[in-house]
XYZ file of C-alpha atoms in Angstrom:
454
model
C -20.822 13.841 -33.215
C -19.873 12.853 -29.645
C -17.922 9.623 -29.330
C -16.762 7.763 -26.242
C -13.385 6.079 -25.778
C -11.395 4.530 -22.972
C -8.220 6.371 -22.023
C -5.065 5.360 -23.889
C -1.523 6.524 -23.282
C -1.481 8.810 -26.318
C -4.508 10.661 -24.870
C -2.348 12.147 -22.113
C -1.820 15.575 -23.703
C -5.462 15.735 -24.806
C -6.546 15.246 -21.191
C -4.225 18.058 -20.083
C -5.624 20.292 -22.842
C -9.192 19.465 -21.760
C -8.438 20.328 -18.118
C -6.866 23.645 -19.159
C -10.002 24.524 -21.136
C -12.291 23.404 -18.309
C -10.419 25.582 -15.792
C -10.748 28.587 -18.113
C -14.444 28.100 -18.795
C -15.835 26.932 -15.461
C -15.113 27.963 -11.884
C -16.790 24.731 -10.760
C -13.711 22.592 -11.360
C -10.827 24.698 -10.092
C -9.764 21.876 -7.751
C -8.870 19.739 -10.763
C -6.423 21.150 -13.292
C -3.927 19.767 -15.756
C -1.063 19.904 -13.235
C -2.981 17.877 -10.667
C -3.574 15.251 -13.344
C 0.126 15.282 -14.150
C 1.068 14.914 -10.488
C -1.355 12.002 -10.086
C -0.155 10.377 -13.318
C 3.456 10.193 -12.119
C 2.757 9.299 -8.483
C 4.267 5.964 -7.359
C 1.005 4.963 -5.647
C -1.166 5.527 -8.729
C -2.721 2.279 -9.931
C -1.400 2.547 -13.479
C -3.199 -0.611 -14.601
C -6.548 1.133 -14.011
C -5.815 4.218 -16.125
C -7.401 2.456 -19.098
C -10.714 2.368 -17.210
C -10.964 6.158 -17.397
C -13.625 7.407 -19.789
C -13.272 10.204 -22.371
C -15.941 11.903 -24.465
C -14.718 13.433 -27.738
C -16.129 15.982 -30.154
C -13.851 15.555 -33.133
C -10.305 15.216 -31.804
C -10.950 17.225 -28.622
C -12.006 15.860 -25.257
C -15.136 17.614 -23.992
C -15.906 15.493 -20.906
C -13.982 13.005 -18.802
C -14.138 10.585 -15.884
C -10.644 10.319 -14.386
C -9.405 8.363 -11.382
C -7.542 10.104 -8.581
C -4.644 7.656 -7.999
C -6.935 4.787 -6.917
C -10.254 3.377 -7.979
C -12.947 4.661 -5.635
C -12.304 8.384 -6.097
C -12.767 10.145 -9.399
C -12.882 13.502 -11.136
C -15.984 14.100 -13.256
C -16.217 17.080 -15.576
C -17.691 18.385 -18.810
C -17.113 21.662 -20.636
C -20.029 24.078 -20.025
C -21.323 23.754 -23.591
C -21.408 19.954 -23.137
C -22.923 19.991 -19.630
C -25.736 17.660 -20.720
C -23.121 14.888 -20.773
C -22.481 15.188 -17.022
C -25.093 12.618 -15.857
C -23.766 10.105 -18.396
C -20.177 10.713 -17.282
C -21.164 10.321 -13.624
C -23.034 7.083 -14.331
C -20.043 5.701 -16.226
C -17.710 6.633 -13.395
C -19.756 4.772 -10.800
C -20.008 1.681 -12.985
C -16.309 1.554 -13.945
C -14.230 3.531 -11.430
C -15.756 2.500 -8.089
C -14.194 0.052 -5.666
C -15.763 -2.059 -2.927
C -16.711 1.066 -0.944
C -18.386 2.781 -3.923
C -17.338 6.053 -5.537
C -16.545 9.514 -4.265
C -16.504 12.665 -6.395
C -16.037 16.337 -5.531
C -18.655 18.862 -6.641
C -18.506 22.615 -6.191
C -21.069 24.176 -3.888
C -21.915 26.460 -6.819
C -22.567 23.675 -9.345
C -26.293 23.149 -8.786
C -26.831 21.106 -11.953
C -24.047 18.700 -11.026
C -25.251 18.428 -7.422
C -28.764 17.588 -8.587
C -27.448 15.009 -11.067
C -25.405 13.348 -8.320
C -28.298 13.301 -5.852
C -30.574 11.850 -8.523
C -28.134 8.985 -9.064
C -27.938 8.144 -5.349
C -24.856 10.060 -4.233
C -24.917 11.758 -0.837
C -22.999 14.730 0.468
C -20.353 13.992 3.109
C -18.452 16.138 5.583
C -15.284 15.692 3.548
C -14.263 18.375 1.101
C -11.414 19.875 -0.879
C -10.539 23.559 -0.802
C -8.740 25.717 -3.348
C -6.673 28.645 -2.090
C -5.036 31.258 -4.299
C -2.307 33.876 -3.995
C -1.486 36.759 -6.334
C 2.029 36.873 -7.780
C 2.080 40.581 -8.612
C 5.286 41.115 -6.637
C 8.270 38.900 -5.894
C 8.472 37.506 -2.364
C 11.398 38.159 -0.074
C 13.142 34.994 1.085
C 14.510 34.496 4.594
C 16.455 31.283 5.158
C 17.985 30.142 8.474
C 21.753 29.935 8.687
C 23.229 26.638 7.595
C 20.724 25.970 4.796
C 20.828 26.650 1.073
C 18.111 26.694 -1.587
C 18.539 25.418 -5.126
C 16.603 24.025 -8.063
C 16.515 20.252 -8.392
C 15.888 17.711 -11.136
C 13.487 15.406 -9.304
C 13.022 13.216 -12.383
C 16.685 12.390 -12.854
C 17.271 12.025 -9.114
C 13.955 10.481 -8.120
C 15.332 8.384 -5.273
C 16.618 11.455 -3.420
C 13.312 13.306 -3.571
C 11.343 10.171 -2.670
C 13.553 9.693 0.397
C 12.660 13.259 1.402
C 8.938 12.504 0.936
C 9.290 9.291 2.946
C 10.645 11.256 5.895
C 8.579 14.390 5.395
C 5.270 12.552 5.158
C 6.027 10.801 8.452
C 6.984 7.293 7.351
C 10.053 7.325 9.600
C 13.787 7.699 9.149
C 14.836 4.116 8.343
C 16.547 4.309 4.944
C 16.621 0.544 4.446
C 12.892 0.352 5.059
C 12.408 3.121 2.517
C 14.414 1.203 -0.090
C 12.429 -1.957 0.525
C 9.138 -0.139 -0.031
C 10.197 2.154 -2.860
C 8.459 1.610 -6.188
C 10.691 1.339 -9.268
C 7.824 1.867 -11.741
C 7.237 5.614 -11.428
C 6.170 7.238 -14.693
C 7.911 10.461 -15.618
C 5.845 13.612 -15.745
C 6.003 15.054 -19.292
C 5.801 18.733 -18.287
C 8.185 18.656 -15.344
C 10.438 21.730 -15.195
C 13.359 21.528 -12.781
C 13.419 25.351 -12.584
C 10.115 25.053 -10.681
C 11.312 22.313 -8.312
C 12.939 23.905 -5.264
C 14.800 22.135 -2.473
C 16.615 23.146 0.704
C 19.789 21.424 1.860
C 21.400 21.460 5.290
C 25.115 21.682 6.120
C 25.444 17.925 5.546
C 24.153 18.403 1.980
C 20.982 16.479 2.856
C 17.683 17.522 1.270
C 15.417 18.615 4.109
C 12.570 20.395 2.297
C 11.067 20.881 -1.137
C 8.295 22.715 -2.946
C 7.304 22.432 -6.598
C 5.100 24.468 -8.886
C 3.685 23.505 -12.269
C 3.067 26.058 -14.972
C 1.851 26.051 -18.570
C 2.289 29.263 -20.565
C -1.289 28.920 -21.872
C -2.576 29.588 -18.342
C -2.217 32.444 -15.883
C -1.747 30.272 -12.796
C 0.827 27.967 -11.253
C -0.132 24.892 -9.228
C 1.704 24.208 -5.966
C 2.319 20.485 -5.342
C 3.909 19.016 -3.254
C 5.368 20.785 -0.208
C 7.456 18.693 2.148
C 9.660 19.355 5.200
C 11.322 16.661 7.308
C 10.128 16.645 10.944
C 13.366 17.925 12.485
C 13.320 21.043 10.277
C 9.729 22.130 10.796
C 8.920 25.418 12.466
C 12.161 27.066 11.302
C 10.843 28.890 8.251
C 12.388 26.461 5.766
C 9.014 25.354 4.387
C 8.041 28.988 3.865
C 11.345 29.720 2.118
C 11.085 26.888 -0.424
C 7.414 27.667 -1.162
C 8.040 31.369 -1.754
C 11.064 30.583 -3.927
C 8.965 28.199 -6.032
C 6.301 30.905 -6.396
C 8.934 33.448 -7.438
C 10.191 31.079 -10.134
C 6.662 30.535 -11.445
C 6.146 34.297 -11.491
C 9.367 34.709 -13.489
C 7.960 32.330 -16.139
C 4.729 34.334 -16.408
C 2.293 33.026 -13.777
C 0.005 35.753 -12.401
C -1.237 33.708 -9.440
C -0.728 30.352 -7.753
C -3.226 27.858 -6.380
C -2.977 25.109 -3.795
C -5.527 22.424 -2.937
C -5.316 22.941 0.797
C -6.782 25.143 3.508
C -3.975 24.532 5.981
C -3.140 27.480 8.202
C 0.431 27.311 6.863
C -0.732 28.501 3.419
C -3.126 31.094 4.819
C -0.254 32.653 6.756
C 1.673 32.967 3.494
C -1.189 34.973 2.010
C -3.275 32.344 0.193
C -6.998 33.195 0.127
C -9.936 30.836 -0.258
C -11.357 30.619 -3.796
C -13.691 27.642 -3.571
C -14.786 24.533 -1.695
C -15.643 21.187 -3.202
C -17.499 18.733 -0.931
C -17.248 15.008 -1.530
C -20.352 13.160 -2.696
C -20.492 9.386 -2.294
C -22.751 6.813 -3.829
C -25.158 5.405 -1.288
C -24.439 1.852 -0.196
C -25.658 -0.728 2.237
C -23.587 -3.251 4.145
C -24.791 -6.445 5.763
C -23.199 -7.358 9.095
C -24.037 -10.893 10.215
C -27.396 -10.720 8.459
C -28.313 -7.182 9.624
C -28.496 -4.421 6.993
C -26.883 -1.059 7.752
C -27.320 1.999 5.552
C -24.138 3.986 4.997
C -24.774 7.673 5.585
C -21.335 9.119 4.941
C -17.656 8.293 4.785
C -15.928 9.242 8.036
C -12.390 8.494 6.947
C -9.870 6.137 5.429
C -7.145 4.512 7.466
C -4.294 2.107 6.825
C -6.567 -0.860 7.443
C -10.047 0.160 6.351
C -12.748 2.669 5.486
C -14.979 3.930 8.304
C -18.566 4.997 7.617
C -21.372 6.463 9.667
C -24.036 3.758 9.395
C -27.658 3.593 10.543
C -29.904 0.724 11.525
C -33.304 1.090 13.217
C -32.631 4.778 13.798
C -29.368 4.199 15.688
C -25.960 5.392 14.520
C -22.819 3.264 14.382
C -19.353 3.309 12.871
C -18.961 0.575 10.285
C -15.361 -0.193 9.394
C -14.867 -2.107 6.166
C -11.422 -3.689 6.062
C -9.469 -3.025 2.871
C -6.353 -4.647 1.491
C -4.774 -1.703 -0.281
C -0.971 -1.714 0.061
C 0.532 0.465 2.766
C 4.160 1.320 2.079
C 5.100 1.911 5.712
C 2.994 -0.572 7.715
C 2.630 -4.357 7.618
C -0.557 -6.174 8.596
C -1.367 -9.756 9.462
C -5.005 -10.843 9.790
C -6.744 -7.486 10.056
C -9.986 -8.710 11.623
C -8.146 -10.649 14.294
C -5.908 -7.628 14.878
C -8.990 -5.434 15.404
C -10.400 -7.807 18.010
C -7.095 -8.361 19.760
C -6.178 -4.680 19.810
C -9.637 -3.771 21.125
C -9.151 -6.107 24.064
C -5.632 -4.826 24.733
C -6.903 -1.230 24.779
C -9.726 -2.169 27.143
C -7.268 -3.907 29.434
C -5.071 -0.796 29.400
C -7.988 1.392 30.484
C -7.903 3.652 27.403
C -11.199 5.352 26.550
C -12.419 3.846 23.264
C -15.755 3.232 21.511
C -17.451 -0.098 22.256
C -17.121 -2.900 19.717
C -20.702 -3.853 18.794
C -20.211 -6.678 16.291
C -17.655 -8.345 14.020
C -18.460 -9.998 10.677
C -15.372 -12.077 10.002
C -16.506 -13.372 6.597
C -17.222 -9.897 5.195
C -14.343 -8.279 7.127
C -16.478 -5.659 8.870
C -16.194 -4.241 12.383
C -19.172 -2.412 13.898
C -18.392 0.127 16.612
C -20.089 2.670 18.831
C -20.306 6.099 17.169
C -18.634 8.833 19.214
C -20.113 12.097 17.949
C -17.905 15.102 18.530
C -14.997 17.190 17.249
C -12.083 15.347 15.682
C -8.783 16.714 16.988
C -7.373 17.035 13.455
C -10.377 19.173 12.434
C -9.801 21.492 15.388
C -6.140 21.851 14.398
C -7.023 22.505 10.761
C -9.401 25.259 11.860
C -6.584 26.865 13.836
C -8.181 26.088 17.207
C -6.060 25.194 20.212
C -6.093 21.596 21.408
C -3.907 22.267 24.453
C -6.800 21.454 26.811
C -6.857 17.857 25.562
C -3.127 17.150 25.702
C -3.251 16.052 29.380
C -5.822 13.437 28.405
C -3.738 12.066 25.540
C -0.716 12.022 27.841
C -2.714 9.959 30.322
C -3.603 7.554 27.507
C 0.078 7.347 26.610
C 0.947 6.560 30.234
C -1.678 3.811 30.421
C -0.515 2.369 27.096
C 3.147 2.342 28.126
C 2.283 0.508 31.352
C 1.016 -2.301 29.110
C 4.057 -1.919 26.809
C 1.912 -0.494 24.017
C 1.899 2.420 21.632
C -1.305 3.758 20.119
C -1.505 5.795 16.917
C -1.259 9.367 18.192
C -2.159 10.984 14.870
C -4.939 13.591 15.545
C -7.443 11.977 13.151
C -7.762 9.127 15.662
C -9.112 11.235 18.537
C -12.592 12.657 19.099
C -13.818 14.940 21.878
C -17.288 14.325 23.317
C -18.475 16.226 26.394
C -14.869 17.383 27.000
C -13.669 13.766 27.148
C -11.084 12.497 24.670
C -11.737 9.179 22.933
C -9.222 7.131 20.966
C -11.490 5.958 18.147
C -9.093 3.605 16.371
C -8.374 0.142 17.719
C -4.778 0.055 16.477
C -2.040 -0.499 19.031
C 1.477 -1.886 18.747
C 4.304 -3.109 20.907
C 5.871 -0.124 22.625
C 8.832 1.438 20.839
C 10.330 4.694 22.042
C 10.581 5.965 18.446
C 6.761 5.949 18.084
C 5.871 7.266 21.541
C 3.743 10.352 22.106
C 6.738 12.535 22.979
C 9.023 11.300 20.191
C 6.490 11.067 17.374
C 2.896 11.844 18.185
C 2.878 15.214 19.913
C 4.359 17.120 16.971
C 1.172 16.412 15.018
C -0.966 18.163 17.634
C 0.136 21.571 16.386
C -0.731 23.530 13.219
C 2.905 24.626 12.795
C 4.845 23.257 9.861
């Protein structure tokens, strides 16, 4: 007899057990495993109050299907054991009704999972350009470790010394180097991860005894794989081989405990150069939605991306394509906003005045907090970098944008996701700009992101 229940705290181990079984029985869900759930569960940005909205389907005392959030409402993992695959449409329907946010719901589905794809399409989901990738490396032999002079590697108890590792992540994930700002934004409500093993948490220290890099693996003796998450190197130590050293040490430790292989949910060139090989891709499917902008209905075709201030969609109306940006109010731990709609309009005008090439603003719906923009179809710089392609030809254009911005005492956001190439011309597709500060200039912050090196 199948019974449904909402997730409760004492279901934690049952969920991990279910994900272990699902990984063993189905190659369609290799991007979601017990260790990813554990990482999400203990992440400071996870909306803990929504965990109870997750849905579980039981046969006896065992979970056989689940709808789990991925840190926030709006993205979810949907899965059922192969022998209970008939539950999948019900699980998907529940997820959309209970785990969506104001932009709808996104789920990943393997390209090989035809039944799941058909169920999603039947319920109004559409395939997007976004996807997750799983890469794998064999651990048949131990890796040799080469570490630059002046650095040491050691294991680290990230649970007992959470502040130290979070300060590393703050710097390594490009939030800046202001320690006081970090303390002001740091969450004190992080849940501990039940299966954490400090032997699998590797850090590198410099001569000042500062943590400059880390890599962790997660391993359960019932499985043959280790999961790599997260890998972090502070900006000043990238490109020196330190990231490679901590990753290979973490893999060696997992191998010592019995892991036969390791997986990572990333197709970055960094991992491919270490020897990781592609094992599967999992495109995102999103529930179809419509948005009304000042009385005009636009059909959302796909999610283009999520930024600090909003979600951007490719939208259609009367056969024409636009970018529809829906403002969100999710907390951002490293950036403060005022009135976001007014900021969009003001920043758009400032960028126009500076002469920076940007998409036209078509309309603004202040009440519904929506900005409608011209759609610039082309290659996103970050996609080119991720594919290992050179973007050197476009650097003179971004430098010219930086010069124009500085003349108006502005900085733009130089992160590569904000730039699109159309007909060999570079467009800055975000409207964000800020008062010029040398710390956030192209040369001091932005340009390092225009390279695949880590």
